[in-house]
PDB file of C-alpha atoms in Angstrom:
ATOM      1  CA  UNK A   1       8.112 176.582 172.776  1.00  0.00           C
ATOM      2  CA  UNK A   2       6.892 172.568 172.706  1.00  0.00           C
ATOM      3  CA  UNK A   3       8.626 170.636 175.805  1.00  0.00           C
ATOM      4  CA  UNK A   4       7.708 166.671 175.720  1.00  0.00           C
ATOM      5  CA  UNK A   5       8.410 165.058 178.951  1.00  0.00           C
ATOM      6  CA  UNK A   6       9.106 161.518 179.796  1.00  0.00           C
ATOM      7  CA  UNK A   7       6.942 160.192 177.199  1.00  0.00           C
ATOM      8  CA  UNK A   8       5.822 156.277 177.355  1.00  0.00           C
ATOM      9  CA  UNK A   9       3.804 153.641 175.761  1.00  0.00           C
ATOM     10  CA  UNK A  10       3.153 150.408 175.516  1.00  0.00           C
ATOM     11  CA  UNK A  11       1.308 147.907 173.201  1.00  0.00           C
ATOM     12  CA  UNK A  12      -0.337 144.107 174.446  1.00  0.00           C
ATOM     13  CA  UNK A  13       0.980 141.357 172.476  1.00  0.00           C
ATOM     14  CA  UNK A  14      -1.816 139.423 170.814  1.00  0.00           C
ATOM     15  CA  UNK A  15       0.067 136.322 170.073  1.00  0.00           C
ATOM     16  CA  UNK A  16       3.808 136.434 171.502  1.00  0.00           C
ATOM     17  CA  UNK A  17       4.290 133.252 169.565  1.00  0.00           C
ATOM     18  CA  UNK A  18       3.905 134.837 165.774  1.00  0.00           C
ATOM     19  CA  UNK A  19       6.974 137.317 166.811  1.00  0.00           C
ATOM     20  CA  UNK A  20       9.611 137.059 164.551  1.00  0.00           C
ATOM     21  CA  UNK A  21      12.947 136.246 166.480  1.00  0.00           C
ATOM     22  CA  UNK A  22      14.707 139.748 166.429  1.00  0.00           C
ATOM     23  CA  UNK A  23      11.295 141.066 168.165  1.00  0.00           C
ATOM     24  CA  UNK A  24      11.877 138.121 170.884  1.00  0.00           C
ATOM     25  CA  UNK A  25      15.036 139.616 171.620  1.00  0.00           C
ATOM     26  CA  UNK A  26      14.226 143.118 171.810  1.00  0.00           C
ATOM     27  CA  UNK A  27      14.341 144.291 175.523  1.00  0.00           C
ATOM     28  CA  UNK A  28      11.546 146.110 175.536  1.00  0.00           C
ATOM     29  CA  UNK A  29       9.197 143.280 175.237  1.00  0.00           C
ATOM     30  CA  UNK A  30       8.536 142.742 179.185  1.00  0.00           C
ATOM     31  CA  UNK A  31       6.037 139.588 179.411  1.00  0.00           C
ATOM     32  CA  UNK A  32       2.741 140.088 177.284  1.00  0.00           C
ATOM     33  CA  UNK A  33       3.409 143.643 176.280  1.00  0.00           C
ATOM     34  CA  UNK A  34       6.013 145.392 174.066  1.00  0.00           C
ATOM     35  CA  UNK A  35       7.490 149.164 175.492  1.00  0.00           C
ATOM     36  CA  UNK A  36       7.768 150.574 172.271  1.00  0.00           C
ATOM     37  CA  UNK A  37       8.274 153.742 173.878  1.00  0.00           C
ATOM     38  CA  UNK A  38       9.800 153.942 177.337  1.00  0.00           C
ATOM     39  CA  UNK A  39      11.014 157.357 178.010  1.00  0.00           C
ATOM     40  CA  UNK A  40      11.515 160.291 175.455  1.00  0.00           C
ATOM     41  CA  UNK A  41      11.986 164.172 176.316  1.00  0.00           C
ATOM     42  CA  UNK A  42      12.977 166.934 174.518  1.00  0.00           C
ATOM     43  CA  UNK A  43      12.103 170.485 173.849  1.00  0.00           C
ATOM     44  CA  UNK A  44      11.666 172.598 170.417  1.00  0.00           C
ATOM     45  CA  UNK A  45      11.628 176.145 170.226  1.00  0.00           C
ATOM     46  CA  UNK A  46       9.709 178.815 168.003  1.00  0.00           C
ATOM     47  CA  UNK A  47      11.409 178.945 164.418  1.00  0.00           C
ATOM     48  CA  UNK A  48      13.636 175.363 165.111  1.00  0.00           C
ATOM     49  CA  UNK A  49      13.547 172.780 163.067  1.00  0.00           C
ATOM     50  CA  UNK A  50      13.799 169.163 164.842  1.00  0.00           C
ATOM     51  CA  UNK A  51      15.202 166.135 163.186  1.00  0.00           C
ATOM     52  CA  UNK A  52      14.264 163.109 165.154  1.00  0.00           C
ATOM     53  CA  UNK A  53      16.676 160.336 164.301  1.00  0.00           C
ATOM     54  CA  UNK A  54      16.724 156.892 165.046  1.00  0.00           C
ATOM     55  CA  UNK A  55      16.986 153.007 163.169  1.00  0.00           C
ATOM     56  CA  UNK A  56      13.754 151.344 162.421  1.00  0.00           C
ATOM     57  CA  UNK A  57      11.401 150.271 164.980  1.00  0.00           C
ATOM     58  CA  UNK A  58      13.157 152.610 167.549  1.00  0.00           C
ATOM     59  CA  UNK A  59       9.929 154.329 168.636  1.00  0.00           C
ATOM     60  CA  UNK A  60      10.014 157.446 166.152  1.00  0.00           C
ATOM     61  CA  UNK A  61       6.437 157.152 164.604  1.00  0.00           C
ATOM     62  CA  UNK A  62       5.060 156.253 167.767  1.00  0.00           C
ATOM     63  CA  UNK A  63       6.385 159.174 169.330  1.00  0.00           C
ATOM     64  CA  UNK A  64       5.185 161.348 166.799  1.00  0.00           C
ATOM     65  CA  UNK A  65       1.212 160.022 166.899  1.00  0.00           C
ATOM     66  CA  UNK A  66       2.044 160.416 170.515  1.00  0.00           C
ATOM     67  CA  UNK A  67       2.592 164.465 170.250  1.00  0.00           C
ATOM     68  CA  UNK A  68      -0.626 164.792 167.445  1.00  0.00           C
ATOM     69  CA  UNK A  69      -2.740 163.005 169.898  1.00  0.00           C
ATOM     70  CA  UNK A  70      -3.353 160.108 167.175  1.00  0.00           C
ATOM     71  CA  UNK A  71      -2.145 158.069 170.203  1.00  0.00           C
ATOM     72  CA  UNK A  72      -2.619 158.368 173.689  1.00  0.00           C
ATOM     73  CA  UNK A  73       0.624 157.955 175.730  1.00  0.00           C
ATOM     74  CA  UNK A  74       0.780 155.884 179.087  1.00  0.00           C
ATOM     75  CA  UNK A  75       3.286 158.619 181.167  1.00  0.00           C
ATOM     76  CA  UNK A  76       4.368 161.704 180.086  1.00  0.00           C
ATOM     77  CA  UNK A  77       3.259 165.234 178.957  1.00  0.00           C
ATOM     78  CA  UNK A  78       3.288 167.657 175.833  1.00  0.00           C
ATOM     79  CA  UNK A  79       3.650 170.938 176.502  1.00  0.00           C
ATOM     80  CA  UNK A  80       2.622 173.513 173.993  1.00  0.00           C
ATOM     81  CA  UNK A  81       3.220 177.217 174.798  1.00  0.00           C
ATOM     82  CA  UNK A  82       2.758 176.189 178.275  1.00  0.00           C
ATOM     83  CA  UNK A  83       0.054 174.210 177.883  1.00  0.00           C
ATOM     84  CA  UNK A  84      -0.761 170.732 178.358  1.00  0.00           C
ATOM     85  CA  UNK A  85      -1.933 169.594 175.323  1.00  0.00           C
ATOM     86  CA  UNK A  86      -2.954 166.228 176.092  1.00  0.00           C
ATOM     87  CA  UNK A  87      -5.455 167.256 178.409  1.00  0.00           C
ATOM     88  CA  UNK A  88      -7.464 168.180 175.534  1.00  0.00           C
ATOM     89  CA  UNK A  89      -6.791 166.343 171.884  1.00  0.00           C
ATOM     90  CA  UNK A  90      -9.109 168.915 170.666  1.00  0.00           C
ATOM     91  CA  UNK A  91      -7.269 172.073 171.623  1.00  0.00           C
ATOM     92  CA  UNK A  92      -4.387 169.761 170.596  1.00  0.00           C
ATOM     93  CA  UNK A  93      -5.305 169.323 166.849  1.00  0.00           C
ATOM     94  CA  UNK A  94      -6.269 173.203 166.069  1.00  0.00           C
ATOM     95  CA  UNK A  95      -1.960 173.890 167.692  1.00  0.00           C
ATOM     96  CA  UNK A  96      -0.502 171.029 165.699  1.00  0.00           C
ATOM     97  CA  UNK A  97      -0.219 170.287 161.726  1.00  0.00           C
ATOM     98  CA  UNK A  98       0.512 166.419 161.754  1.00  0.00           C
ATOM     99  CA  UNK A  99       1.627 164.301 158.128  1.00  0.00           C
ATOM    100  CA  UNK A 100       1.533 160.269 158.851  1.00  0.00           C
ATOM    101  CA  UNK A 101       3.676 158.252 157.532  1.00  0.00           C
ATOM    102  CA  UNK A 102       0.009 157.253 155.414  1.00  0.00           C
ATOM    103  CA  UNK A 103      -0.864 159.977 153.560  1.00  0.00           C
ATOM    104  CA  UNK A 104      -4.449 158.984 153.898  1.00  0.00           C
ATOM    105  CA  UNK A 105      -6.486 160.984 151.320  1.00  0.00           C
ATOM    106  CA  UNK A 106      -9.809 160.192 149.983  1.00  0.00           C
ATOM    107  CA  UNK A 107      -9.111 159.033 146.426  1.00  0.00           C
ATOM    108  CA  UNK A 108     -12.382 159.945 145.077  1.00  0.00           C
ATOM    109  CA  UNK A 109     -12.023 164.134 145.913  1.00  0.00           C
ATOM    110  CA  UNK A 110      -9.561 166.201 144.259  1.00  0.00           C
ATOM    111  CA  UNK A 111      -6.427 167.504 145.813  1.00  0.00           C
ATOM    112  CA  UNK A 112      -8.220 170.749 146.514  1.00  0.00           C
ATOM    113  CA  UNK A 113     -11.282 169.007 147.712  1.00  0.00           C
ATOM    114  CA  UNK A 114      -9.043 166.999 149.982  1.00  0.00           C
ATOM    115  CA  UNK A 115      -7.192 170.045 151.139  1.00  0.00           C
ATOM    116  CA  UNK A 116     -10.670 171.998 151.721  1.00  0.00           C
ATOM    117  CA  UNK A 117     -12.415 169.538 153.324  1.00  0.00           C
ATOM    118  CA  UNK A 118      -9.882 169.283 155.855  1.00  0.00           C
ATOM    119  CA  UNK A 119      -9.740 173.308 156.268  1.00  0.00           C
ATOM    120  CA  UNK A 120     -13.625 173.193 156.956  1.00  0.00           C
ATOM    121  CA  UNK A 121     -13.185 170.643 160.078  1.00  0.00           C
ATOM    122  CA  UNK A 122     -10.886 173.295 161.486  1.00  0.00           C
ATOM    123  CA  UNK A 123     -13.457 176.065 161.144  1.00  0.00           C
ATOM    124  CA  UNK A 124     -12.510 177.953 158.071  1.00  0.00           C
ATOM    125  CA  UNK A 125     -14.414 180.462 156.032  1.00  0.00           C
ATOM    126  CA  UNK A 126     -14.597 179.403 152.285  1.00  0.00           C
ATOM    127  CA  UNK A 127     -12.742 182.682 151.186  1.00  0.00           C
ATOM    128  CA  UNK A 128     -10.098 181.987 153.391  1.00  0.00           C
ATOM    129  CA  UNK A 129      -9.654 178.026 152.546  1.00  0.00           C
ATOM    130  CA  UNK A 130      -9.390 179.253 148.639  1.00  0.00           C
ATOM    131  CA  UNK A 131      -7.033 181.778 149.819  1.00  0.00           C
ATOM    132  CA  UNK A 132      -4.984 179.249 151.916  1.00  0.00           C
ATOM    133  CA  UNK A 133      -4.963 176.785 149.125  1.00  0.00           C
ATOM    134  CA  UNK A 134      -3.545 178.836 146.224  1.00  0.00           C
ATOM    135  CA  UNK A 135      -0.561 180.296 148.510  1.00  0.00           C
ATOM    136  CA  UNK A 136       0.144 175.919 149.180  1.00  0.00           C
ATOM    137  CA  UNK A 137      -0.249 175.202 145.895  1.00  0.00           C
ATOM    138  CA  UNK A 138       2.385 178.111 144.764  1.00  0.00           C
ATOM    139  CA  UNK A 139       4.648 176.944 147.699  1.00  0.00           C
ATOM    140  CA  UNK A 140       4.602 173.023 146.826  1.00  0.00           C
ATOM    141  CA  UNK A 141       4.376 173.466 142.883  1.00  0.00           C
ATOM    142  CA  UNK A 142       0.362 171.578 142.781  1.00  0.00           C
ATOM    143  CA  UNK A 143      -1.526 173.827 140.208  1.00  0.00           C
ATOM    144  CA  UNK A 144      -1.066 171.014 137.716  1.00  0.00           C
ATOM    145  CA  UNK A 145      -2.613 168.275 139.581  1.00  0.00           C
ATOM    146  CA  UNK A 146      -4.928 170.381 142.402  1.00  0.00           C
ATOM    147  CA  UNK A 147      -7.891 169.825 140.049  1.00  0.00           C
ATOM    148  CA  UNK A 148      -7.448 165.739 139.616  1.00  0.00           C
ATOM    149  CA  UNK A 149      -8.547 162.879 141.585  1.00  0.00           C
ATOM    150  CA  UNK A 150      -6.219 162.321 144.513  1.00  0.00           C
ATOM    151  CA  UNK A 151      -6.592 158.334 143.578  1.00  0.00           C
ATOM    152  CA  UNK A 152      -4.703 158.801 140.150  1.00  0.00           C
ATOM    153  CA  UNK A 153      -1.764 160.911 142.162  1.00  0.00           C
ATOM    154  CA  UNK A 154       1.794 159.873 141.988  1.00  0.00           C
ATOM    155  CA  UNK A 155       3.682 159.183 145.426  1.00  0.00           C
ATOM    156  CA  UNK A 156       4.931 162.747 145.224  1.00  0.00           C
ATOM    157  CA  UNK A 157       1.336 164.427 144.294  1.00  0.00           C
ATOM    158  CA  UNK A 158      -0.230 162.530 147.466  1.00  0.00           C
ATOM    159  CA  UNK A 159       2.695 163.645 149.565  1.00  0.00           C
ATOM    160  CA  UNK A 160       2.286 166.964 148.534  1.00  0.00           C
ATOM    161  CA  UNK A 161      -1.465 167.210 149.013  1.00  0.00           C
ATOM    162  CA  UNK A 162      -1.091 165.458 152.747  1.00  0.00           C
ATOM    163  CA  UNK A 163       1.345 168.256 154.207  1.00  0.00           C
ATOM    164  CA  UNK A 164      -0.893 171.319 151.971  1.00  0.00           C
ATOM    165  CA  UNK A 165      -4.030 169.528 154.169  1.00  0.00           C
ATOM    166  CA  UNK A 166      -1.704 168.991 157.419  1.00  0.00           C
ATOM    167  CA  UNK A 167      -0.913 172.437 157.460  1.00  0.00           C
ATOM    168  CA  UNK A 168      -4.288 174.573 156.081  1.00  0.00           C
ATOM    169  CA  UNK A 169      -5.269 176.114 159.161  1.00  0.00           C
ATOM    170  CA  UNK A 170      -1.431 177.483 159.861  1.00  0.00           C
ATOM    171  CA  UNK A 171      -0.959 175.155 163.069  1.00  0.00           C
ATOM    172  CA  UNK A 172       1.499 176.385 165.804  1.00  0.00           C
ATOM    173  CA  UNK A 173       3.667 173.121 165.517  1.00  0.00           C
ATOM    174  CA  UNK A 174       4.335 171.239 162.136  1.00  0.00           C
ATOM    175  CA  UNK A 175       4.949 167.315 162.950  1.00  0.00           C
ATOM    176  CA  UNK A 176       6.151 165.104 159.499  1.00  0.00           C
ATOM    177  CA  UNK A 177       6.780 162.172 159.703  1.00  0.00           C
ATOM    178  CA  UNK A 178       9.834 161.074 157.105  1.00  0.00           C
ATOM    179  CA  UNK A 179       7.892 163.680 154.241  1.00  0.00           C
ATOM    180  CA  UNK A 180      10.419 162.749 151.565  1.00  0.00           C
ATOM    181  CA  UNK A 181      10.533 159.059 152.084  1.00  0.00           C
ATOM    182  CA  UNK A 182       9.602 157.636 147.953  1.00  0.00           C
ATOM    183  CA  UNK A 183       9.810 161.205 146.489  1.00  0.00           C
ATOM    184  CA  UNK A 184      11.898 161.997 143.603  1.00  0.00           C
ATOM    185  CA  UNK A 185      14.808 164.716 144.016  1.00  0.00           C
ATOM    186  CA  UNK A 186      12.761 167.736 142.420  1.00  0.00           C
ATOM    187  CA  UNK A 187       9.793 166.585 144.756  1.00  0.00           C
ATOM    188  CA  UNK A 188      11.582 165.998 148.016  1.00  0.00           C
ATOM    189  CA  UNK A 189      13.595 169.423 147.121  1.00  0.00           C
ATOM    190  CA  UNK A 190      10.025 171.404 147.103  1.00  0.00           C
ATOM    191  CA  UNK A 191       8.973 169.691 150.277  1.00  0.00           C
ATOM    192  CA  UNK A 192      12.543 170.786 152.331  1.00  0.00           C
ATOM    193  CA  UNK A 193      11.742 174.350 150.924  1.00  0.00           C
ATOM    194  CA  UNK A 194       8.480 174.529 152.138  1.00  0.00           C
ATOM    195  CA  UNK A 195       9.554 173.159 155.621  1.00  0.00           C
ATOM    196  CA  UNK A 196      12.500 175.930 155.355  1.00  0.00           C
ATOM    197  CA  UNK A 197       9.684 178.960 154.742  1.00  0.00           C
ATOM    198  CA  UNK A 198       7.714 177.525 158.046  1.00  0.00           C
ATOM    199  CA  UNK A 199      11.116 177.885 159.753  1.00  0.00           C
ATOM    200  CA  UNK A 200      11.240 181.381 158.176  1.00  0.00           C
ATOM    201  CA  UNK A 201       7.704 182.247 159.670  1.00  0.00           C
ATOM    202  CA  UNK A 202       8.859 180.998 163.282  1.00  0.00           C
ATOM    203  CA  UNK A 203       6.990 177.951 163.073  1.00  0.00           C
ATOM    204  CA  UNK A 204       8.398 175.024 165.022  1.00  0.00           C
ATOM    205  CA  UNK A 205       8.986 171.730 162.678  1.00  0.00           C
ATOM    206  CA  UNK A 206       9.397 168.247 164.307  1.00  0.00           C
ATOM    207  CA  UNK A 207      10.021 165.898 161.393  1.00  0.00           C
ATOM    208  CA  UNK A 208      11.471 162.194 161.044  1.00  0.00           C
ATOM    209  CA  UNK A 209      14.412 161.254 158.660  1.00  0.00           C
ATOM    210  CA  UNK A 210      16.909 158.598 157.622  1.00  0.00           C
ATOM    211  CA  UNK A 211      18.171 161.124 155.147  1.00  0.00           C
ATOM    212  CA  UNK A 212      20.815 163.044 157.160  1.00  0.00           C
ATOM    213  CA  UNK A 213      21.805 165.365 154.138  1.00  0.00           C
ATOM    214  CA  UNK A 214      18.281 167.121 155.414  1.00  0.00           C
ATOM    215  CA  UNK A 215      19.615 167.326 158.765  1.00  0.00           C
ATOM    216  CA  UNK A 216      22.219 168.944 157.427  1.00  0.00           C
ATOM    217  CA  UNK A 217      20.263 171.173 155.502  1.00  0.00           C
ATOM    218  CA  UNK A 218      17.335 172.149 157.711  1.00  0.00           C
ATOM    219  CA  UNK A 219      18.108 171.589 161.212  1.00  0.00           C
ATOM    220  CA  UNK A 220      19.489 173.510 164.614  1.00  0.00           C
ATOM    221  CA  UNK A 221      18.380 170.110 166.711  1.00  0.00           C
ATOM    222  CA  UNK A 222      18.748 166.822 166.729  1.00  0.00           C
ATOM    223  CA  UNK A 223      17.149 163.959 168.954  1.00  0.00           C
ATOM    224  CA  UNK A 224      18.143 160.602 168.293  1.00  0.00           C
ATOM    225  CA  UNK A 225      15.683 157.879 169.670  1.00  0.00           C
ATOM    226  CA  UNK A 226      16.686 154.523 169.856  1.00  0.00           C
ATOM    227  CA  UNK A 227      15.102 151.249 171.661  1.00  0.00           C
ATOM    228  CA  UNK A 228      12.048 153.484 172.802  1.00  0.00           C
ATOM    229  CA  UNK A 229      14.092 155.735 175.090  1.00  0.00           C
ATOM    230  CA  UNK A 230      15.957 159.330 173.486  1.00  0.00           C
ATOM    231  CA  UNK A 231      19.785 158.806 173.728  1.00  0.00           C
ATOM    232  CA  UNK A 232      20.193 162.755 172.314  1.00  0.00           C
ATOM    233  CA  UNK A 233      18.765 165.783 172.553  1.00  0.00           C
ATOM    234  CA  UNK A 234      21.079 168.843 171.483  1.00  0.00           C
ATOM    235  CA  UNK A 235      22.319 171.604 168.567  1.00  0.00           C
ATOM    236  CA  UNK A 236      23.690 170.436 165.463  1.00  0.00           C
ATOM    237  CA  UNK A 237      26.366 171.485 166.251  1.00  0.00           C
ATOM    238  CA  UNK A 238      27.103 169.710 169.359  1.00  0.00           C
ATOM    239  CA  UNK A 239      26.243 166.065 167.624  1.00  0.00           C
ATOM    240  CA  UNK A 240      28.594 166.561 164.656  1.00  0.00           C
ATOM    241  CA  UNK A 241      31.167 166.817 166.989  1.00  0.00           C
ATOM    242  CA  UNK A 242      30.561 163.525 169.016  1.00  0.00           C
ATOM    243  CA  UNK A 243      32.352 162.231 165.938  1.00  0.00           C
ATOM    244  CA  UNK A 244      34.701 163.978 163.612  1.00  0.00           C
ATOM    245  CA  UNK A 245      32.363 166.699 162.789  1.00  0.00           C
ATOM    246  CA  UNK A 246      30.498 163.735 160.841  1.00  0.00           C
ATOM    247  CA  UNK A 247      26.882 163.782 160.598  1.00  0.00           C
ATOM    248  CA  UNK A 248      26.892 159.775 159.819  1.00  0.00           C
ATOM    249  CA  UNK A 249      29.422 158.956 162.469  1.00  0.00           C
ATOM    250  CA  UNK A 250      27.815 160.545 165.520  1.00  0.00           C
ATOM    251  CA  UNK A 251      24.778 158.898 164.559  1.00  0.00           C
ATOM    252  CA  UNK A 252      26.470 155.061 164.691  1.00  0.00           C
ATOM    253  CA  UNK A 253      28.476 156.728 167.403  1.00  0.00           C
ATOM    254  CA  UNK A 254      25.400 157.065 169.624  1.00  0.00           C
ATOM    255  CA  UNK A 255      23.847 153.647 168.478  1.00  0.00           C
ATOM    256  CA  UNK A 256      26.717 151.887 168.835  1.00  0.00           C
ATOM    257  CA  UNK A 257      26.752 153.362 172.825  1.00  0.00           C
ATOM    258  CA  UNK A 258      23.250 152.116 173.206  1.00  0.00           C
ATOM    259  CA  UNK A 259      24.128 148.809 172.069  1.00  0.00           C
ATOM    260  CA  UNK A 260      26.815 148.475 174.582  1.00  0.00           C
ATOM    261  CA  UNK A 261      24.662 149.659 177.241  1.00  0.00           C
ATOM    262  CA  UNK A 262      22.009 147.271 176.570  1.00  0.00           C
ATOM    263  CA  UNK A 263      24.613 144.612 176.606  1.00  0.00           C
ATOM    264  CA  UNK A 264      25.794 145.630 179.762  1.00  0.00           C
ATOM    265  CA  UNK A 265      22.621 145.319 181.474  1.00  0.00           C
ATOM    266  CA  UNK A 266      21.858 141.747 180.158  1.00  0.00           C
ATOM    267  CA  UNK A 267      25.701 140.588 181.532  1.00  0.00           C
ATOM    268  CA  UNK A 268      24.981 142.555 184.865  1.00  0.00           C
ATOM    269  CA  UNK A 269      21.442 140.584 185.376  1.00  0.00           C
TER     270      UNK A 269
END
């Protein structure tokens, strides 16, 4: 079980004068600090796929980067199997496979070489690496470009290679930040099928998305973040039930309630 409790992260604002009008109005801006994530809590069980939803700028990516230990939180805990992985980032990186919003491939290396390099970093042996690359290439339909230099890859090729690189070590938890963004229908479906395969193996997956049809297809759980706070954490049936069994209306209902709450706080102040 993965359990996230009260994560928080703020960033110093170097030059407040350069902020946009929208940023200046954001209630998370307090003095010289922007509180990107204020209080996010949720859990994900073995074999579950959790869809992380929220408007642009809600704090989703910051949350996922903290889960992956790429960012150190100011407060909160991340427990995997009862162990607080934030206290030992090295162990965390063995347990977690993380796909960030940017693929970050080494352009002069082939797809195979990119995956092989990260497998070596995880201490895998040569034969096991080659077997795993073949398996992932089958699952993600990568054989046609696996041995080409990645600087010439399309968006879909880069994304598939980055996903393979993230999961080559068979992590206990997979975190994907908008894995289908920019992909065509065929490539996106391949990625969704791959997530379904992780689910069938019992690997918990947390992924952020703006596509509610992906949530409908894959997810048992939904978490909605707005203004750096988790506003909903429940199963998909409970999420749908909030607004006439409609994912879109349920999402908008939660966001509108959040805005009304903020307006109430301002008027009371």
